[in-house]
Short mmCIF file of C-alpha atoms and ligand atoms in Angstrom, two decimals:
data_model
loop_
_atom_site.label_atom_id
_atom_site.label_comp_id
_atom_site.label_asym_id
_atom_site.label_seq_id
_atom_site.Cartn_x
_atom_site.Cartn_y
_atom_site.Cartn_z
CA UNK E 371 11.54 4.73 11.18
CA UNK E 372 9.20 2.68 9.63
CA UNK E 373 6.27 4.99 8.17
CA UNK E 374 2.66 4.31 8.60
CA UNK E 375 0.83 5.22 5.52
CA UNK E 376 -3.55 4.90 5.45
CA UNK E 377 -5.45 3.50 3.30
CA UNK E 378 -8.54 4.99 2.75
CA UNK E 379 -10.11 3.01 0.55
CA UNK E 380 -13.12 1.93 3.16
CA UNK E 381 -13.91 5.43 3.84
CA UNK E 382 -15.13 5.90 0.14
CA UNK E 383 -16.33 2.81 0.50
CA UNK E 384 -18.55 3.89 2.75
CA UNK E 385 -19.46 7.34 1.00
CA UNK E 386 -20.24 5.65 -1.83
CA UNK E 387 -22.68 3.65 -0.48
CA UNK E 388 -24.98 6.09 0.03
CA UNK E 389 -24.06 8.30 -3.39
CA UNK E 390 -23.72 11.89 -1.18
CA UNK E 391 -20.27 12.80 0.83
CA UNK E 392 -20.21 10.99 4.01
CA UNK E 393 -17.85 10.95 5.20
CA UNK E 394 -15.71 12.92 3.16
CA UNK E 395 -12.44 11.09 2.48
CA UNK E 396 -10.51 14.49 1.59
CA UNK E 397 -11.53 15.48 5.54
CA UNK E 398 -10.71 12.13 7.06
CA UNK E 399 -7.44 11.87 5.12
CA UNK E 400 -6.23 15.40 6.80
CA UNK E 401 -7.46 14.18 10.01
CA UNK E 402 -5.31 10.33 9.81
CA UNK E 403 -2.83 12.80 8.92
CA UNK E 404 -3.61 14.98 12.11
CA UNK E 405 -3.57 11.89 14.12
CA UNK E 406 -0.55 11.06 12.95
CA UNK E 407 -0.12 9.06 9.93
CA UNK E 408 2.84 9.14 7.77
CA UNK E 409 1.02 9.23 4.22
CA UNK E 410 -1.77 8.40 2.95
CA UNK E 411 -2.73 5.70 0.20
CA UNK E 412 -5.51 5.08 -2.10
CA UNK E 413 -6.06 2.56 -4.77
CA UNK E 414 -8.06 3.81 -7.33
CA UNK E 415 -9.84 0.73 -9.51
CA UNK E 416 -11.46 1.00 -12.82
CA UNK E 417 -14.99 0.54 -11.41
CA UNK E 418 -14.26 3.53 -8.92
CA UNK E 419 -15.91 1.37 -6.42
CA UNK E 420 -14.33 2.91 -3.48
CA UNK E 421 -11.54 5.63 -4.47
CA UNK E 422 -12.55 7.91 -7.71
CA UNK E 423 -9.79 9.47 -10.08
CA UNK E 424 -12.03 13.16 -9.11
CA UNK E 425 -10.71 11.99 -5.08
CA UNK E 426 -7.31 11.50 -6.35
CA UNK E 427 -7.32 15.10 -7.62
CA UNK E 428 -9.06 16.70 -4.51
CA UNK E 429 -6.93 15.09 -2.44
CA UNK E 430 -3.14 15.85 -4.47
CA UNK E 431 -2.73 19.51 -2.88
CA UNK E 432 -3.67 19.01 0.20
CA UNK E 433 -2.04 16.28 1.79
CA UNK E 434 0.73 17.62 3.66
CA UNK E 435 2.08 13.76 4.24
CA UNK E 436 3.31 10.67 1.77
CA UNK E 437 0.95 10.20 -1.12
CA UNK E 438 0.94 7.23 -2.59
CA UNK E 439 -1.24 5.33 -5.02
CA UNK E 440 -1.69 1.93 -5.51
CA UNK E 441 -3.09 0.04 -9.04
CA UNK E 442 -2.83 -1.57 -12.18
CA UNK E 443 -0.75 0.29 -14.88
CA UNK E 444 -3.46 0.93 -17.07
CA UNK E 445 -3.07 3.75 -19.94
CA UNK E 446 -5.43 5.19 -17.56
CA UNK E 447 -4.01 4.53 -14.35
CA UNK E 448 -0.99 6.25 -15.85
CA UNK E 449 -2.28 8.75 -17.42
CA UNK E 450 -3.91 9.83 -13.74
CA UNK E 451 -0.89 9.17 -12.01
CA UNK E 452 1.35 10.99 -14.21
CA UNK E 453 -1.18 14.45 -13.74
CA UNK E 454 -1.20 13.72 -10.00
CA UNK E 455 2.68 13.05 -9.43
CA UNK E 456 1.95 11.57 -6.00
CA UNK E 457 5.66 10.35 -3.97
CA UNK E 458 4.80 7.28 -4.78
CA UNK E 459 3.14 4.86 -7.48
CA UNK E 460 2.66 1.61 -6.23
CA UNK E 461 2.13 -0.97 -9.41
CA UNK E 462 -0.14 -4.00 -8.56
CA UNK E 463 -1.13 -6.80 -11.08
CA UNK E 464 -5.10 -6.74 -10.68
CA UNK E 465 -7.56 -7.87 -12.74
CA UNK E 466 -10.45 -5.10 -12.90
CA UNK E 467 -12.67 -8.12 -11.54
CA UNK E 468 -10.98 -9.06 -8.46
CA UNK E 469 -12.51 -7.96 -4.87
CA UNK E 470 -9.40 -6.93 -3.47
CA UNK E 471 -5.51 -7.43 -4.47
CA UNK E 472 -4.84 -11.60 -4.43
CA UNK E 473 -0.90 -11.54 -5.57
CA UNK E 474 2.29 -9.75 -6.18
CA UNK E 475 3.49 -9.68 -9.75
CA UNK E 476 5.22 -12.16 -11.51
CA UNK E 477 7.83 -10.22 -12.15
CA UNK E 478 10.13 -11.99 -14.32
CA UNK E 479 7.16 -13.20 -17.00
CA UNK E 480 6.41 -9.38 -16.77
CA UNK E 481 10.00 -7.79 -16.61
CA UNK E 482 9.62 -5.82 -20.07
CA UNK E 483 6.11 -4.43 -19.24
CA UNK E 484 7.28 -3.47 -15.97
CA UNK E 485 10.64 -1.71 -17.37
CA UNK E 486 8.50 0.17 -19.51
CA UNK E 487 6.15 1.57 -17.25
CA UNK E 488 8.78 2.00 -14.05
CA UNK E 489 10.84 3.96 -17.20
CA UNK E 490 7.80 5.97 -17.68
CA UNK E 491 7.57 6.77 -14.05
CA UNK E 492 10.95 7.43 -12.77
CA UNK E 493 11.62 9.76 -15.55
CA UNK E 494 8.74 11.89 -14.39
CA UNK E 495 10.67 11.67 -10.99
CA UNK E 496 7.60 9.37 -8.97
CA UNK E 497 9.07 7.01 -6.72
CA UNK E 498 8.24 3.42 -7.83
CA UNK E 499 7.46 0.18 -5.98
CA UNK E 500 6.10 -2.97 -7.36
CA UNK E 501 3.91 -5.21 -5.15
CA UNK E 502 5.43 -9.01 -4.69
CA UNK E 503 4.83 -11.46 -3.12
CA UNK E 504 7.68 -12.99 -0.31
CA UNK E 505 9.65 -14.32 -3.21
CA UNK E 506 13.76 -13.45 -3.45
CA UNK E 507 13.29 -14.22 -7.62
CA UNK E 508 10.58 -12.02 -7.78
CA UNK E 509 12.14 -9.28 -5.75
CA UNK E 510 15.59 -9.89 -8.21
CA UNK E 511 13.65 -9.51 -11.13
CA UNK E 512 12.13 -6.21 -9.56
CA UNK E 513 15.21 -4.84 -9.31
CA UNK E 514 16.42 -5.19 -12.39
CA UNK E 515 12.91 -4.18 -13.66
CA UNK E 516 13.94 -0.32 -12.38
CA UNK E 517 11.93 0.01 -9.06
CA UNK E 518 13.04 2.18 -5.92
CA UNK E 519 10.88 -0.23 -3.50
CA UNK E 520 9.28 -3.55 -3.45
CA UNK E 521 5.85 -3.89 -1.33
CA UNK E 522 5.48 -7.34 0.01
CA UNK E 523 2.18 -8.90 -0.19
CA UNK E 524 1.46 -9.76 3.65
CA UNK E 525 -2.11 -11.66 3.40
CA UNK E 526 -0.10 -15.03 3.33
CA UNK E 527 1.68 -13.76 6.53
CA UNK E 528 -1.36 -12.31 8.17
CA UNK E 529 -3.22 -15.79 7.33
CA UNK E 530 -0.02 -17.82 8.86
CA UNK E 531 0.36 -15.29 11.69
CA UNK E 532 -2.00 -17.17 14.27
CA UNK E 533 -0.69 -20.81 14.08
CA UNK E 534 2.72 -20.37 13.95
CA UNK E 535 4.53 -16.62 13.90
CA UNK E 536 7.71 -18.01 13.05
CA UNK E 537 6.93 -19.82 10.37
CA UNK E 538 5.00 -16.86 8.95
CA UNK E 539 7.39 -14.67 8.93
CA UNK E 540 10.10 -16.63 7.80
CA UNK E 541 9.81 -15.98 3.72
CA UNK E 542 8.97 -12.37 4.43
CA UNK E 543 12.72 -12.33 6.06
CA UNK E 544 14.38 -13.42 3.62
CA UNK E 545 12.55 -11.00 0.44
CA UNK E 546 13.36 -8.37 2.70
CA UNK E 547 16.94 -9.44 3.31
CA UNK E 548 16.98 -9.85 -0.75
CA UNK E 549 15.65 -6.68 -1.06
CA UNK E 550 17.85 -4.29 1.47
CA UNK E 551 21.10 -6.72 -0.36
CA UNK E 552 19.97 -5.19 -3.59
CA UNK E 553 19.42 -1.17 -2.41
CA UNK E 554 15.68 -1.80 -2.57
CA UNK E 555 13.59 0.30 0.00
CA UNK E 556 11.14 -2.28 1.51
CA UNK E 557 7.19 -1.58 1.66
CA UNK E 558 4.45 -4.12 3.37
CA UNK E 559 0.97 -4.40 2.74
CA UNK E 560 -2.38 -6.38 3.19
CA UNK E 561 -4.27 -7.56 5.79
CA UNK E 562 -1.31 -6.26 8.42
CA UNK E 563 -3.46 -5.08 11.93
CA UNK E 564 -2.85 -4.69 15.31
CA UNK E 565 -2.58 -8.56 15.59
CA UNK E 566 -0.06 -9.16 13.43
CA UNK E 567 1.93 -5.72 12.59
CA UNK E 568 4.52 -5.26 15.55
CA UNK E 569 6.18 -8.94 15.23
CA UNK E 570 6.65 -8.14 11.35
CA UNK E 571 8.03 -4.72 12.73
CA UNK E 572 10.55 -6.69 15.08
CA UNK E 573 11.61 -8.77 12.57
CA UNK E 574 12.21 -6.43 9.70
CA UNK E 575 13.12 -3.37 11.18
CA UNK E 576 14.42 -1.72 8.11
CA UNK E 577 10.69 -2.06 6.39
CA UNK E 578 10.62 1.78 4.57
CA UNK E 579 6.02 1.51 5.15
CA UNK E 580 3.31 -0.63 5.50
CA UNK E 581 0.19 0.74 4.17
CA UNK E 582 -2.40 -0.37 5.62
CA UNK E 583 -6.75 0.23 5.44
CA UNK E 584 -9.01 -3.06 6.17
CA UNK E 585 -7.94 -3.74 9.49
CA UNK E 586 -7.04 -0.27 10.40
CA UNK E 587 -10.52 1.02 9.43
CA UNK E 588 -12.60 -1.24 11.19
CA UNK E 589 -10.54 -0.89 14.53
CA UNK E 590 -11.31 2.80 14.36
CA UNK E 591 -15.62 1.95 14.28
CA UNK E 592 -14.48 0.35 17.93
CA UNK E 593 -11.48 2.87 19.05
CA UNK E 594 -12.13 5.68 16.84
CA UNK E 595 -9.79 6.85 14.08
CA UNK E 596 -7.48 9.21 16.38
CA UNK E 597 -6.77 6.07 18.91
CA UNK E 598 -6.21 3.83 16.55
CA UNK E 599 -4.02 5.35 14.34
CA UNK E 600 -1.78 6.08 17.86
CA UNK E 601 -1.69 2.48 18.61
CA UNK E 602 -1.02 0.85 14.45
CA UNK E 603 2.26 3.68 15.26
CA UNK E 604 3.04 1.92 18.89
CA UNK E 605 3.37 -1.36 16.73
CA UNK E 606 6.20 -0.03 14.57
CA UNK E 607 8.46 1.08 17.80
C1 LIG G 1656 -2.33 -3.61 -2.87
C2 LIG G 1656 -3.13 -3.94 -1.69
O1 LIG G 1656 -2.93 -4.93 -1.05
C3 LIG G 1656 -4.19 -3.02 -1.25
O2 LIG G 1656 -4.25 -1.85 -1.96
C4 LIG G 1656 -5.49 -3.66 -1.35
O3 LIG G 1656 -5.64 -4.13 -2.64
C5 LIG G 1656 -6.58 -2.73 -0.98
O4 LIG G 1656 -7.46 -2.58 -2.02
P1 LIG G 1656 -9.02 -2.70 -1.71
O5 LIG G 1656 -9.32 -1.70 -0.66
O6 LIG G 1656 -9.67 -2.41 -3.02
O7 LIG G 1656 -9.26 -4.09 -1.22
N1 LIG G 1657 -0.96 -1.85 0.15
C1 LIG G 1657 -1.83 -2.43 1.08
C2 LIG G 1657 -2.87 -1.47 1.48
O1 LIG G 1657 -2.86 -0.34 1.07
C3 LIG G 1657 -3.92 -1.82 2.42
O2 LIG G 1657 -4.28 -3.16 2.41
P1 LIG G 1657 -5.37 -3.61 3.53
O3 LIG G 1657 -4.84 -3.18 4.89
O4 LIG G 1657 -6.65 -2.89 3.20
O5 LIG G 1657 -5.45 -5.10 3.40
#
């Protein structure tokens, strides 16, 4: 079963933006959960522009689902993940500056500050993925960096998607046939949605989660959250 795990990045987003707690993203993450998602994700950022380390807290002991938490391994991105222990860490190589995540790591050029960190993590028993892009070298040198998964960067898919499915999902194949060859569990991520998220699902059948919060999010303003949670599910049967 491939796992459907929430972003709810938008929804704090969206609180923030008016500075009270509207909607409150601890409620709304019990509800997805409710409604049937599989985990929940967040990806805290420096700025706390959306997701604040205080949310991270709140929302550790009382998710009943998959947490996991997406970001840069900052000291203190570390530091809050180690005091959390979510199920899952999630390491992604942003720059504090970007507007959302661009690229996987390069995960060769980076293989001893990766080791160090995944060390740091799987000894404090936090299942580890690091976020690449549809590259078998990349996915290699995760492996031998120490992760559990690799989470494929999907924007270039999602971009590719509407001219020519085949072609798009091609490279994605192949990581994830590079990945299951090496005893990697398999993740997916950005800019999946209805439109594009079953065919990936056909075609890689063994993918562990996608995580998933743009597209999911702004489907719910039109279907509401309970409907379309039910239907991103129906795309990974
Ligand atoms: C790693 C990834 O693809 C997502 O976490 C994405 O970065 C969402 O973050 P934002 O909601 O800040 O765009
Ligand atoms: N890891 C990807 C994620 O959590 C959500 O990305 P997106 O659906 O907001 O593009």
């Amino acid at each position: 079963m491939t796992k459907l795990s929430v972003n709810i990045n938008k929804i704090a987003t969206l609180r923030n933006a008016r500075g009270g707690d509207v909607p409150n993203v601890v409620k709304v993450a019990l509800d997805c959960e409710s409604f049937g998602a599989d985990g929940i994700t967040v990806h805290p950022r420096p700025d706390e522009r959306h997701i604040r380390r205080e949310d991270v807290y709140n929302l550790r002991p009382l998710l009943q689902t998959e947490f996991n938490i997406e970001g840069y391994p900052s000291p203190d991105f570390i530091d809050l993940v180690l005091k959390v222990k979510p199920h899952q860490v999630t390491l992604v190589p942003d720059d504090p500056s970007q507007i959302t995540s661009n690229c996987g790591w390069d995960t060769k050029a980076n293989l001893e500050f990766l080791s160090e960190v995944l060390d740091g993590f799987n000894t404090a028993g936090i299942r580890t993925s690091v976020f690449v892009a549809a590259d078998v070298e990349m996915v290699e040198y995760a492996a031998k960096a120490g992760a559990d998964r690799v989470e494929l960067y999907t924007e270039p898919y999602a971009t590719a998607y509407p001219k020519s499915p085949e072609a798009a999902i091609a490279p994605f194949v192949e990581a994830a046939k590079a990945a299951r060859k090496l005893g990697l569990g398999l993740n997916a991520g950005h800019d999946l949605s209805l439109v594009n998220l079953n065919y990936m699902y056909k075609n890689i059948p063994w993918l562990d989660e996608v995580s998933i919060g743009h597209a999911l999010i702004s489907d719910a303003l039109y279907l509401g959250l309970e409907r379309t949670i039910q239907e991103y599910k129906n795309c990974l049967r």
